[in-house]
């Protein structure tokens, strides 16, 4: 057997993949990535594909970036891992300082973890313990949004709003209070009017805070767009209004910028669009440029201060993993921040975002596409059955067929429910944006699913 066939057989037999129905995994064309370069992935057969989903929204500067590779190799020559529990190392110290310096001014301290969901778990536990440490244990509820997605761990799913997950794992989850999705509110109840939607949403938030604020620990929001729910952007004013009300009613504001952080929104952090200064900020994905698992929860001074006390009072934050603040990941993340600090990456974004926006127009009005959505350098095109105008039934896997066809044409995308997604590395070029969109157009328009 050729190498690919052997590996494919082992892959199916031994490797249980995430979010994957293993019964038919890889029945079609197997997709085993052997290497990558810049914005391209290469499979075992040497077939090249543009990485239109940035390796699940995390790759920033392209694959095998010489500076990131060098930073990793250099750190490898020193130490690959040593614990952060009560001990330290230079890359994590420098990274914590750098993150405090570049995130909104309210955030003064940095707690490391490995993945986005964990950065959220940390924020949840910090918020819960914060109120306990302040002698207000009755503030224990979390306020969240319908359609929210914050990751797959039990705490992150609890504050998420995906009916599928709440059905399957419901009995494991802690109860939350819920607000409507601002996007859904805008389009379902406010005729698409953004000002009305923001006003209505903030009125609902205020009435909950007025009635139950005394029992609420924190409100958690994604950074201006509900990404995993289908790229549902918030109307302007949601984040800033939420911050104002949270301050008034003494509720912590957690902003989850795991998906939107590190340039995806067009600014380094989406909070910057409305000058939002949260109490807690969750970061992940692009923090290491898409190289290694490292995540961070940034905390405001008053949050950090509530954990300071003589040792015996047990107010320290009881959380930490074996690989927390891994030196290799921190060293690469530092180099990622150095690349951002040079300015060219962010300066190039407005043109790329505009190019994406212009290119997406051709999908509007097509019988096989729904309303296209975009937030910065991320977009989603809903696939529709031209016969009925509706989404295909869950389980038909028509979106997978479209992505498979796009892959055969050299563009790697992944469906998100009924959506075909475009979330390229920030290093994508204008020509590559055009290629991605024309290939997806061809793959979707072909119509024989
Ligand atoms: N929060 C948001 C907003 C996300 O989009 C994601 C992942 N897409 C997560 C958290 C979870 O991150 P991870 O997959 O790294 O756990």
CSV table of C-alpha atoms and ligand atoms in Angstrom, one decimal:
chain,number,residue,atom,x,y,z
A,1,UNK,CA,0.0,0.0,0.0
A,2,UNK,CA,1.1,3.5,-0.7
A,3,UNK,CA,1.9,5.7,2.4
A,4,UNK,CA,-1.3,7.7,2.0
A,5,UNK,CA,-3.5,4.6,1.9
A,6,UNK,CA,-1.9,3.1,5.0
A,7,UNK,CA,-2.2,6.3,6.9
A,8,UNK,CA,-5.8,6.8,5.8
A,9,UNK,CA,-6.6,3.3,7.0
A,10,UNK,CA,-5.0,3.9,10.4
A,11,UNK,CA,-6.6,7.4,10.5
A,12,UNK,CA,-10.1,5.8,10.3
A,13,UNK,CA,-9.3,3.0,12.6
A,14,UNK,CA,-7.4,4.7,15.5
A,15,UNK,CA,-7.8,8.5,15.3
A,16,UNK,CA,-11.2,9.6,16.7
A,17,UNK,CA,-11.7,13.1,15.1
A,18,UNK,CA,-13.4,16.0,16.7
A,19,UNK,CA,-16.9,17.0,15.5
A,20,UNK,CA,-16.7,14.1,13.0
A,21,UNK,CA,-19.1,11.2,12.3
A,22,UNK,CA,-16.5,8.5,12.2
A,23,UNK,CA,-18.8,6.0,10.5
A,24,UNK,CA,-18.3,7.7,7.1
A,25,UNK,CA,-15.2,9.8,7.8
A,26,UNK,CA,-13.0,10.0,4.8
A,27,UNK,CA,-15.2,7.8,2.6
A,28,UNK,CA,-14.7,10.5,0.0
A,29,UNK,CA,-11.3,11.9,-0.8
A,30,UNK,CA,-9.0,11.5,2.2
A,31,UNK,CA,-7.4,14.8,3.2
A,32,UNK,CA,-4.2,14.3,5.1
A,33,UNK,CA,-2.0,17.4,5.3
A,34,UNK,CA,1.6,16.7,5.1
A,35,UNK,CA,3.0,20.2,5.0
A,36,UNK,CA,2.2,23.9,4.5
A,37,UNK,CA,3.8,27.0,3.2
A,38,UNK,CA,2.4,30.5,3.4
A,39,UNK,CA,-1.3,30.5,2.8
A,40,UNK,CA,-1.3,27.0,1.3
A,41,UNK,CA,-1.7,23.4,2.6
A,42,UNK,CA,-0.2,20.4,0.8
A,43,UNK,CA,-1.7,16.9,1.2
A,44,UNK,CA,0.2,13.6,1.0
A,45,UNK,CA,-0.2,13.5,-2.7
A,46,UNK,CA,1.3,17.0,-3.0
A,47,UNK,CA,-2.0,18.6,-3.9
A,48,UNK,CA,-2.0,22.3,-3.0
A,49,UNK,CA,-5.0,24.1,-1.4
A,50,UNK,CA,-5.5,27.7,-0.3
A,51,UNK,CA,-6.2,27.6,3.4
A,52,UNK,CA,-9.5,29.6,3.3
A,53,UNK,CA,-10.3,28.8,7.0
A,54,UNK,CA,-6.9,29.7,8.4
A,55,UNK,CA,-6.7,26.2,10.1
A,56,UNK,CA,-9.9,26.9,12.0
A,57,UNK,CA,-9.6,30.6,12.2
A,58,UNK,CA,-6.3,30.7,14.0
A,59,UNK,CA,-3.6,31.1,11.4
A,60,UNK,CA,-2.5,34.8,11.1
A,61,UNK,CA,0.7,35.3,9.0
A,62,UNK,CA,0.6,32.1,7.0
A,63,UNK,CA,2.1,28.7,7.6
A,64,UNK,CA,5.9,28.2,8.2
A,65,UNK,CA,6.5,31.9,8.7
A,66,UNK,CA,10.3,32.2,8.9
A,67,UNK,CA,10.2,34.5,12.0
A,68,UNK,CA,7.7,32.3,13.9
A,69,UNK,CA,9.6,29.1,12.9
A,70,UNK,CA,12.9,30.8,14.2
A,71,UNK,CA,11.3,31.8,17.5
A,72,UNK,CA,10.1,28.3,18.1
A,73,UNK,CA,13.5,26.7,17.2
A,74,UNK,CA,15.3,29.2,19.4
A,75,UNK,CA,13.2,28.5,22.4
A,76,UNK,CA,13.5,24.8,21.8
A,77,UNK,CA,17.3,25.2,22.3
A,78,UNK,CA,16.5,26.5,25.8
A,79,UNK,CA,13.6,24.6,27.3
A,80,UNK,CA,10.5,23.0,25.8
A,81,UNK,CA,8.4,23.0,29.0
A,82,UNK,CA,8.5,23.7,32.6
A,83,UNK,CA,5.6,24.4,34.9
A,84,UNK,CA,4.1,27.8,35.6
A,85,UNK,CA,2.6,26.7,39.0
A,86,UNK,CA,4.5,29.0,41.4
A,87,UNK,CA,7.5,29.2,38.9
A,88,UNK,CA,8.2,31.2,35.8
A,89,UNK,CA,10.1,31.6,32.6
A,90,UNK,CA,11.1,34.5,30.3
A,91,UNK,CA,8.7,33.9,27.4
A,92,UNK,CA,5.6,33.8,29.6
A,93,UNK,CA,6.7,36.8,31.6
A,94,UNK,CA,7.4,38.9,28.4
A,95,UNK,CA,4.2,37.7,26.8
A,96,UNK,CA,2.0,38.6,29.8
A,97,UNK,CA,3.5,42.1,29.9
A,98,UNK,CA,3.1,42.5,26.1
A,99,UNK,CA,-0.6,41.4,26.2
A,100,UNK,CA,-1.4,43.8,29.1
A,101,UNK,CA,0.2,46.6,27.0
A,102,UNK,CA,-1.8,45.9,23.8
A,103,UNK,CA,-5.2,44.9,25.2
A,104,UNK,CA,-7.8,47.5,26.4
A,105,UNK,CA,-6.4,49.7,29.2
A,106,UNK,CA,-8.7,48.2,31.9
A,107,UNK,CA,-6.8,44.9,31.6
A,108,UNK,CA,-3.8,44.7,33.9
A,109,UNK,CA,-3.0,41.0,34.5
A,110,UNK,CA,-2.7,37.9,32.3
A,111,UNK,CA,-3.6,34.3,33.1
A,112,UNK,CA,-2.5,31.7,30.6
A,113,UNK,CA,-4.2,28.5,29.4
A,114,UNK,CA,-4.2,26.4,26.3
A,115,UNK,CA,-7.4,26.8,24.2
A,116,UNK,CA,-10.2,29.3,23.7
A,117,UNK,CA,-12.7,27.3,25.7
A,118,UNK,CA,-10.3,27.2,28.5
A,119,UNK,CA,-9.7,30.9,28.4
A,120,UNK,CA,-13.5,31.2,28.8
A,121,UNK,CA,-13.6,28.6,31.7
A,122,UNK,CA,-10.9,30.6,33.4
A,123,UNK,CA,-13.0,33.8,33.0
A,124,UNK,CA,-16.1,32.0,34.4
A,125,UNK,CA,-14.3,30.7,37.4
A,126,UNK,CA,-12.5,34.0,38.0
A,127,UNK,CA,-15.9,35.8,37.9
A,128,UNK,CA,-17.5,33.3,40.3
A,129,UNK,CA,-14.6,33.4,42.8
A,130,UNK,CA,-14.3,37.2,42.5
A,131,UNK,CA,-17.7,37.6,44.0
A,132,UNK,CA,-17.1,34.9,46.6
A,133,UNK,CA,-13.8,36.5,47.6
A,134,UNK,CA,-15.6,39.9,48.0
A,135,UNK,CA,-18.2,38.3,50.4
A,136,UNK,CA,-21.0,38.3,47.8
A,137,UNK,CA,-21.5,34.6,47.0
A,138,UNK,CA,-25.2,35.3,46.0
A,139,UNK,CA,-23.8,36.8,42.8
A,140,UNK,CA,-23.5,33.4,41.1
A,141,UNK,CA,-25.5,33.6,37.9
A,142,UNK,CA,-24.1,34.1,34.4
A,143,UNK,CA,-25.9,36.1,31.8
A,144,UNK,CA,-25.4,35.1,28.2
A,145,UNK,CA,-26.8,35.2,24.7
A,146,UNK,CA,-28.9,32.8,22.6
A,147,UNK,CA,-26.7,31.5,19.8
A,148,UNK,CA,-23.5,32.2,21.8
A,149,UNK,CA,-20.5,29.9,21.3
A,150,UNK,CA,-17.7,29.9,23.7
A,151,UNK,CA,-16.1,26.5,23.3
A,152,UNK,CA,-16.8,22.8,24.1
A,153,UNK,CA,-15.9,22.3,27.7
A,154,UNK,CA,-18.7,22.0,30.2
A,155,UNK,CA,-18.5,25.5,31.6
A,156,UNK,CA,-18.1,27.0,28.1
A,157,UNK,CA,-21.1,25.0,26.8
A,158,UNK,CA,-23.1,26.2,29.8
A,159,UNK,CA,-22.7,29.8,28.7
A,160,UNK,CA,-23.2,28.9,25.1
A,161,UNK,CA,-26.5,29.0,23.3
A,162,UNK,CA,-26.5,26.0,20.9
A,163,UNK,CA,-29.6,24.0,21.3
A,164,UNK,CA,-27.8,20.8,20.0
A,165,UNK,CA,-25.2,20.9,22.7
A,166,UNK,CA,-27.8,21.9,25.4
A,167,UNK,CA,-29.8,18.9,24.3
A,168,UNK,CA,-27.0,16.4,24.4
A,169,UNK,CA,-25.2,17.7,27.5
A,170,UNK,CA,-28.0,19.6,29.2
A,171,UNK,CA,-27.9,17.6,32.4
A,172,UNK,CA,-24.2,18.5,32.9
A,173,UNK,CA,-24.6,22.3,32.5
A,174,UNK,CA,-25.1,25.0,35.0
A,175,UNK,CA,-28.2,27.2,34.5
A,176,UNK,CA,-27.8,30.7,33.0
A,177,UNK,CA,-29.9,33.7,32.2
A,178,UNK,CA,-30.3,34.5,28.5
A,179,UNK,CA,-30.7,37.5,26.3
A,180,UNK,CA,-31.7,37.4,22.7
A,181,UNK,CA,-29.0,37.3,20.0
A,182,UNK,CA,-28.6,41.0,18.9
A,183,UNK,CA,-28.4,39.9,15.2
A,184,UNK,CA,-31.6,37.8,15.4
A,185,UNK,CA,-33.3,40.6,17.3
A,186,UNK,CA,-32.3,43.1,14.6
A,187,UNK,CA,-33.6,40.9,11.7
A,188,UNK,CA,-36.6,39.2,13.3
A,189,UNK,CA,-38.1,42.0,15.4
A,190,UNK,CA,-36.6,45.2,14.3
A,191,UNK,CA,-36.9,45.0,10.5
A,192,UNK,CA,-33.1,45.1,10.1
A,193,UNK,CA,-32.8,48.5,11.8
A,194,UNK,CA,-29.6,48.4,13.8
A,195,UNK,CA,-30.4,51.4,16.1
A,196,UNK,CA,-33.7,49.9,17.1
A,197,UNK,CA,-32.2,46.5,17.7
A,198,UNK,CA,-29.5,47.9,20.0
A,199,UNK,CA,-32.0,50.0,21.9
A,200,UNK,CA,-34.3,47.1,22.4
A,201,UNK,CA,-31.5,44.7,23.4
A,202,UNK,CA,-30.1,47.2,25.9
A,203,UNK,CA,-33.6,47.8,27.4
A,204,UNK,CA,-34.0,44.0,27.9
A,205,UNK,CA,-30.5,43.8,29.4
A,206,UNK,CA,-31.2,46.7,31.8
A,207,UNK,CA,-34.5,45.2,33.0
A,208,UNK,CA,-32.7,41.9,33.8
A,209,UNK,CA,-29.9,43.7,35.6
A,210,UNK,CA,-32.4,45.8,37.5
A,211,UNK,CA,-34.4,42.8,38.7
A,212,UNK,CA,-31.6,40.3,39.1
A,213,UNK,CA,-28.3,42.1,39.0
A,214,UNK,CA,-27.8,41.3,42.7
A,215,UNK,CA,-27.5,37.6,41.7
A,216,UNK,CA,-25.5,38.0,38.5
A,217,UNK,CA,-21.8,37.5,38.5
A,218,UNK,CA,-21.1,38.3,34.9
A,219,UNK,CA,-22.4,38.9,31.4
A,220,UNK,CA,-20.4,37.2,28.6
A,221,UNK,CA,-20.4,38.4,25.0
A,222,UNK,CA,-18.4,37.5,21.9
A,223,UNK,CA,-16.4,40.3,20.4
A,224,UNK,CA,-18.9,41.9,18.2
A,225,UNK,CA,-20.0,38.9,16.2
A,226,UNK,CA,-21.5,35.5,17.0
A,227,UNK,CA,-19.0,33.6,14.9
A,228,UNK,CA,-19.8,29.9,15.3
A,229,UNK,CA,-23.5,30.6,15.2
A,230,UNK,CA,-23.0,31.8,11.6
A,231,UNK,CA,-21.1,35.0,11.6
A,232,UNK,CA,-23.9,37.1,13.1
A,233,UNK,CA,-22.6,40.6,13.6
A,234,UNK,CA,-23.9,42.7,16.5
A,235,UNK,CA,-25.5,46.0,15.5
A,236,UNK,CA,-23.2,48.9,16.7
A,237,UNK,CA,-23.5,49.9,20.3
A,238,UNK,CA,-24.1,46.5,21.9
A,239,UNK,CA,-20.7,46.1,23.5
A,240,UNK,CA,-20.3,49.7,24.6
A,241,UNK,CA,-23.9,49.7,26.0
A,242,UNK,CA,-23.4,46.4,27.8
A,243,UNK,CA,-20.2,47.8,29.4
A,244,UNK,CA,-22.1,50.9,30.6
A,245,UNK,CA,-25.0,48.8,32.1
A,246,UNK,CA,-22.7,46.2,33.7
A,247,UNK,CA,-20.8,49.0,35.5
A,248,UNK,CA,-24.0,50.6,36.7
A,249,UNK,CA,-25.4,47.3,38.0
A,250,UNK,CA,-22.1,45.9,39.4
A,251,UNK,CA,-21.9,42.9,37.0
A,252,UNK,CA,-18.6,41.9,35.4
A,253,UNK,CA,-18.3,42.0,31.7
A,254,UNK,CA,-16.5,39.1,30.0
A,255,UNK,CA,-15.6,39.7,26.3
A,256,UNK,CA,-14.7,36.5,24.4
A,257,UNK,CA,-12.3,37.6,21.6
A,258,UNK,CA,-11.0,34.1,20.9
A,259,UNK,CA,-12.3,34.4,17.3
A,260,UNK,CA,-12.2,38.1,16.8
A,261,UNK,CA,-8.8,38.9,18.5
A,262,UNK,CA,-5.5,39.5,16.6
A,263,UNK,CA,-6.8,41.4,13.7
A,264,UNK,CA,-9.8,39.4,12.5
A,265,UNK,CA,-12.2,42.4,13.0
A,266,UNK,CA,-9.9,44.8,11.2
A,267,UNK,CA,-8.4,46.1,14.5
A,268,UNK,CA,-6.1,44.2,16.8
A,269,UNK,CA,-9.0,43.6,19.1
A,270,UNK,CA,-12.7,44.1,18.3
A,271,UNK,CA,-13.2,45.9,21.6
A,272,UNK,CA,-11.3,48.8,20.1
A,273,UNK,CA,-14.2,49.6,17.7
A,274,UNK,CA,-16.3,50.8,20.6
A,275,UNK,CA,-13.5,51.6,23.1
A,276,UNK,CA,-14.8,48.8,25.3
A,277,UNK,CA,-12.8,48.0,28.4
A,278,UNK,CA,-14.0,44.7,29.8
A,279,UNK,CA,-13.3,43.3,33.2
A,280,UNK,CA,-12.2,40.0,31.7
A,281,UNK,CA,-11.1,39.2,28.1
A,282,UNK,CA,-10.6,35.7,26.7
A,283,UNK,CA,-8.0,35.3,23.9
A,284,UNK,CA,-6.9,32.2,22.0
A,285,UNK,CA,-6.7,31.1,18.4
A,286,UNK,CA,-4.5,33.8,16.7
A,287,UNK,CA,-2.4,34.4,19.9
A,288,UNK,CA,0.4,32.1,18.7
A,289,UNK,CA,-0.2,33.1,15.1
A,290,UNK,CA,-1.9,29.7,14.7
A,291,UNK,CA,1.1,27.7,15.7
A,292,UNK,CA,0.6,26.2,19.1
A,293,UNK,CA,-2.1,26.0,21.8
A,294,UNK,CA,-1.9,29.0,24.1
A,295,UNK,CA,-4.7,31.1,25.3
A,296,UNK,CA,-5.1,33.9,27.8
A,297,UNK,CA,-7.6,35.5,30.1
A,298,UNK,CA,-6.8,39.1,30.8
A,299,UNK,CA,-8.2,40.6,34.0
A,300,UNK,CA,-8.8,44.1,35.3
A,301,UNK,CA,-7.0,45.4,38.4
A,302,UNK,CA,-10.0,45.1,40.7
A,303,UNK,CA,-10.5,41.4,39.6
A,304,UNK,CA,-6.9,40.6,40.4
A,305,UNK,CA,-7.0,42.5,43.6
A,306,UNK,CA,-9.9,40.4,44.9
A,307,UNK,CA,-7.7,37.4,44.9
A,308,UNK,CA,-4.9,38.9,47.0
A,309,UNK,CA,-4.9,37.8,50.7
A,310,UNK,CA,-2.7,36.0,53.1
A,311,UNK,CA,-2.1,32.4,51.9
A,312,UNK,CA,-4.2,30.7,54.6
A,313,UNK,CA,-7.4,32.6,53.5
A,314,UNK,CA,-7.5,30.4,50.3
A,315,UNK,CA,-8.4,33.3,48.0
A,316,UNK,CA,-5.9,32.4,45.3
A,317,UNK,CA,-7.2,31.3,42.0
A,318,UNK,CA,-7.5,27.6,42.1
A,319,UNK,CA,-6.8,26.7,38.5
A,320,UNK,CA,-4.0,25.5,36.3
A,321,UNK,CA,-2.9,22.8,33.9
A,322,UNK,CA,0.3,20.9,33.3
A,323,UNK,CA,1.1,22.8,30.1
A,324,UNK,CA,-0.2,26.2,31.2
A,325,UNK,CA,2.0,29.0,29.7
A,326,UNK,CA,4.1,26.5,27.7
A,327,UNK,CA,7.4,28.2,26.8
A,328,UNK,CA,7.5,27.2,23.2
A,329,UNK,CA,3.9,28.5,22.6
A,330,UNK,CA,4.7,31.7,24.5
A,331,UNK,CA,7.9,32.3,22.5
A,332,UNK,CA,6.0,32.0,19.2
A,333,UNK,CA,3.2,34.2,20.5
A,334,UNK,CA,5.7,36.9,21.4
A,335,UNK,CA,7.1,36.8,17.9
A,336,UNK,CA,3.5,37.0,16.6
A,337,UNK,CA,3.0,40.2,18.6
A,338,UNK,CA,6.3,41.5,17.3
A,339,UNK,CA,5.0,41.0,13.7
A,340,UNK,CA,1.8,42.9,14.6
A,341,UNK,CA,3.8,45.7,16.3
A,342,UNK,CA,5.5,46.4,13.0
A,343,UNK,CA,2.2,47.7,11.7
A,344,UNK,CA,2.0,46.4,8.2
A,345,UNK,CA,-0.3,43.5,9.0
A,346,UNK,CA,-3.0,45.7,10.4
A,347,UNK,CA,-2.4,48.5,7.9
A,348,UNK,CA,-3.2,46.0,5.0
A,349,UNK,CA,-6.5,44.8,6.5
A,350,UNK,CA,-8.9,47.6,5.4
A,351,UNK,CA,-8.1,46.8,1.7
A,352,UNK,CA,-8.4,43.1,2.2
A,353,UNK,CA,-11.7,43.5,4.0
A,354,UNK,CA,-13.1,45.7,1.3
A,355,UNK,CA,-11.9,43.3,-1.4
A,356,UNK,CA,-13.7,40.5,0.4
A,357,UNK,CA,-16.9,42.6,0.7
A,358,UNK,CA,-16.8,43.5,-3.0
A,359,UNK,CA,-16.2,39.9,-4.0
A,360,UNK,CA,-19.1,38.7,-1.9
A,361,UNK,CA,-21.6,40.8,-3.8
A,362,UNK,CA,-21.8,38.3,-6.6
A,363,UNK,CA,-23.4,35.8,-4.3
A,364,UNK,CA,-26.3,38.1,-3.5
A,365,UNK,CA,-29.5,37.2,-5.2
A,366,UNK,CA,-28.4,33.8,-6.4
A,367,UNK,CA,-31.0,31.1,-6.0
A,368,UNK,CA,-28.5,28.8,-4.3
A,369,UNK,CA,-27.3,31.4,-1.7
A,370,UNK,CA,-28.8,33.1,1.3
A,371,UNK,CA,-27.9,36.5,2.8
A,372,UNK,CA,-24.1,36.7,2.9
A,373,UNK,CA,-22.6,37.9,6.2
A,374,UNK,CA,-19.3,39.5,6.9
A,375,UNK,CA,-17.4,40.7,9.9
A,376,UNK,CA,-13.9,42.0,9.1
A,377,UNK,CA,-11.9,39.3,7.4
A,378,UNK,CA,-14.5,36.6,8.1
A,379,UNK,CA,-17.5,35.8,6.0
A,380,UNK,CA,-20.2,33.1,5.6
A,381,UNK,CA,-22.3,32.3,2.6
A,382,UNK,CA,-25.5,30.3,3.4
A,383,UNK,CA,-26.2,27.5,0.9
A,384,UNK,CA,-29.8,27.2,-0.2
A,385,UNK,CA,-31.8,24.7,-2.1
A,386,UNK,CA,-32.7,26.6,-5.3
A,387,UNK,CA,-35.9,24.7,-5.5
A,388,UNK,CA,-37.3,25.7,-2.1
A,389,UNK,CA,-35.0,28.6,-1.1
A,390,UNK,CA,-34.5,26.9,2.2
A,391,UNK,CA,-31.4,25.4,3.8
A,392,UNK,CA,-30.9,21.7,3.1
A,393,UNK,CA,-31.9,19.3,5.8
A,394,UNK,CA,-29.3,18.6,8.5
A,395,UNK,CA,-27.8,15.3,7.6
A,396,UNK,CA,-27.9,15.8,3.8
A,397,UNK,CA,-24.4,17.1,4.1
A,398,UNK,CA,-24.7,19.1,0.9
A,399,UNK,CA,-22.4,21.7,2.3
A,400,UNK,CA,-19.7,19.1,2.6
A,401,UNK,CA,-20.1,18.2,-1.0
A,402,UNK,CA,-19.7,21.8,-2.0
A,403,UNK,CA,-16.5,22.1,0.1
A,404,UNK,CA,-15.2,18.9,-1.3
A,405,UNK,CA,-15.7,20.3,-4.8
A,406,UNK,CA,-13.9,23.5,-3.8
A,407,UNK,CA,-11.0,21.5,-2.5
A,408,UNK,CA,-10.7,19.7,-5.8
A,409,UNK,CA,-10.4,23.2,-7.3
A,410,UNK,CA,-7.7,24.2,-4.8
A,411,UNK,CA,-9.5,26.0,-2.0
A,412,UNK,CA,-10.0,24.5,1.4
A,413,UNK,CA,-13.1,25.7,3.2
A,414,UNK,CA,-15.3,24.0,5.9
A,415,UNK,CA,-19.0,24.2,6.3
A,416,UNK,CA,-20.5,25.6,9.5
A,417,UNK,CA,-24.1,24.2,9.5
A,418,UNK,CA,-25.6,25.5,6.3
A,419,UNK,CA,-22.8,28.0,5.7
A,420,UNK,CA,-19.8,28.0,3.5
A,421,UNK,CA,-17.1,29.9,5.5
A,422,UNK,CA,-14.3,32.2,4.4
A,423,UNK,CA,-11.9,33.0,7.2
A,424,UNK,CA,-8.4,33.2,5.6
A,425,UNK,CA,-5.1,34.0,7.3
A,426,UNK,CA,-4.6,37.7,7.6
A,427,UNK,CA,-1.7,37.2,5.2
A,428,UNK,CA,-4.1,36.3,2.4
A,429,UNK,CA,-3.5,38.4,-0.7
A,430,UNK,CA,-6.1,40.3,-2.8
A,431,UNK,CA,-5.6,37.8,-5.6
A,432,UNK,CA,-6.1,34.9,-3.2
A,433,UNK,CA,-9.3,36.5,-1.9
A,434,UNK,CA,-10.6,36.6,-5.5
A,435,UNK,CA,-9.5,33.0,-6.0
A,436,UNK,CA,-11.3,31.8,-2.9
A,437,UNK,CA,-14.5,33.5,-3.9
A,438,UNK,CA,-14.5,32.4,-7.5
A,439,UNK,CA,-13.8,28.8,-6.5
A,440,UNK,CA,-16.6,28.8,-3.9
A,441,UNK,CA,-18.9,30.5,-6.4
A,442,UNK,CA,-18.2,27.7,-8.9
A,443,UNK,CA,-18.6,25.0,-6.3
A,444,UNK,CA,-21.9,26.3,-5.0
A,445,UNK,CA,-23.4,27.3,-8.4
A,446,UNK,CA,-22.8,24.0,-10.0
A,447,UNK,CA,-26.0,22.9,-8.4
A,448,UNK,CA,-25.6,19.1,-8.6
A,449,UNK,CA,-25.3,18.3,-5.0
B,1,LIG,N1,-14.9,31.3,21.8
B,1,LIG,C1,-15.2,31.7,20.6
B,1,LIG,C2,-15.8,33.0,20.3
B,1,LIG,C3,-14.9,30.8,19.5
B,1,LIG,O1,-15.2,31.1,18.3
B,1,LIG,C4,-14.2,29.6,19.8
B,1,LIG,C5,-13.8,28.6,18.8
B,1,LIG,N2,-14.3,28.8,17.5
B,1,LIG,C6,-14.0,29.3,21.2
B,1,LIG,C7,-14.3,30.2,22.1
B,1,LIG,C8,-13.3,28.0,21.6
B,1,LIG,O2,-12.0,28.0,21.2
B,1,LIG,P1,-11.2,26.6,21.2
B,1,LIG,O3,-11.7,25.8,20.0
B,1,LIG,O4,-9.8,27.0,21.0
B,1,LIG,O5,-11.4,25.9,22.5
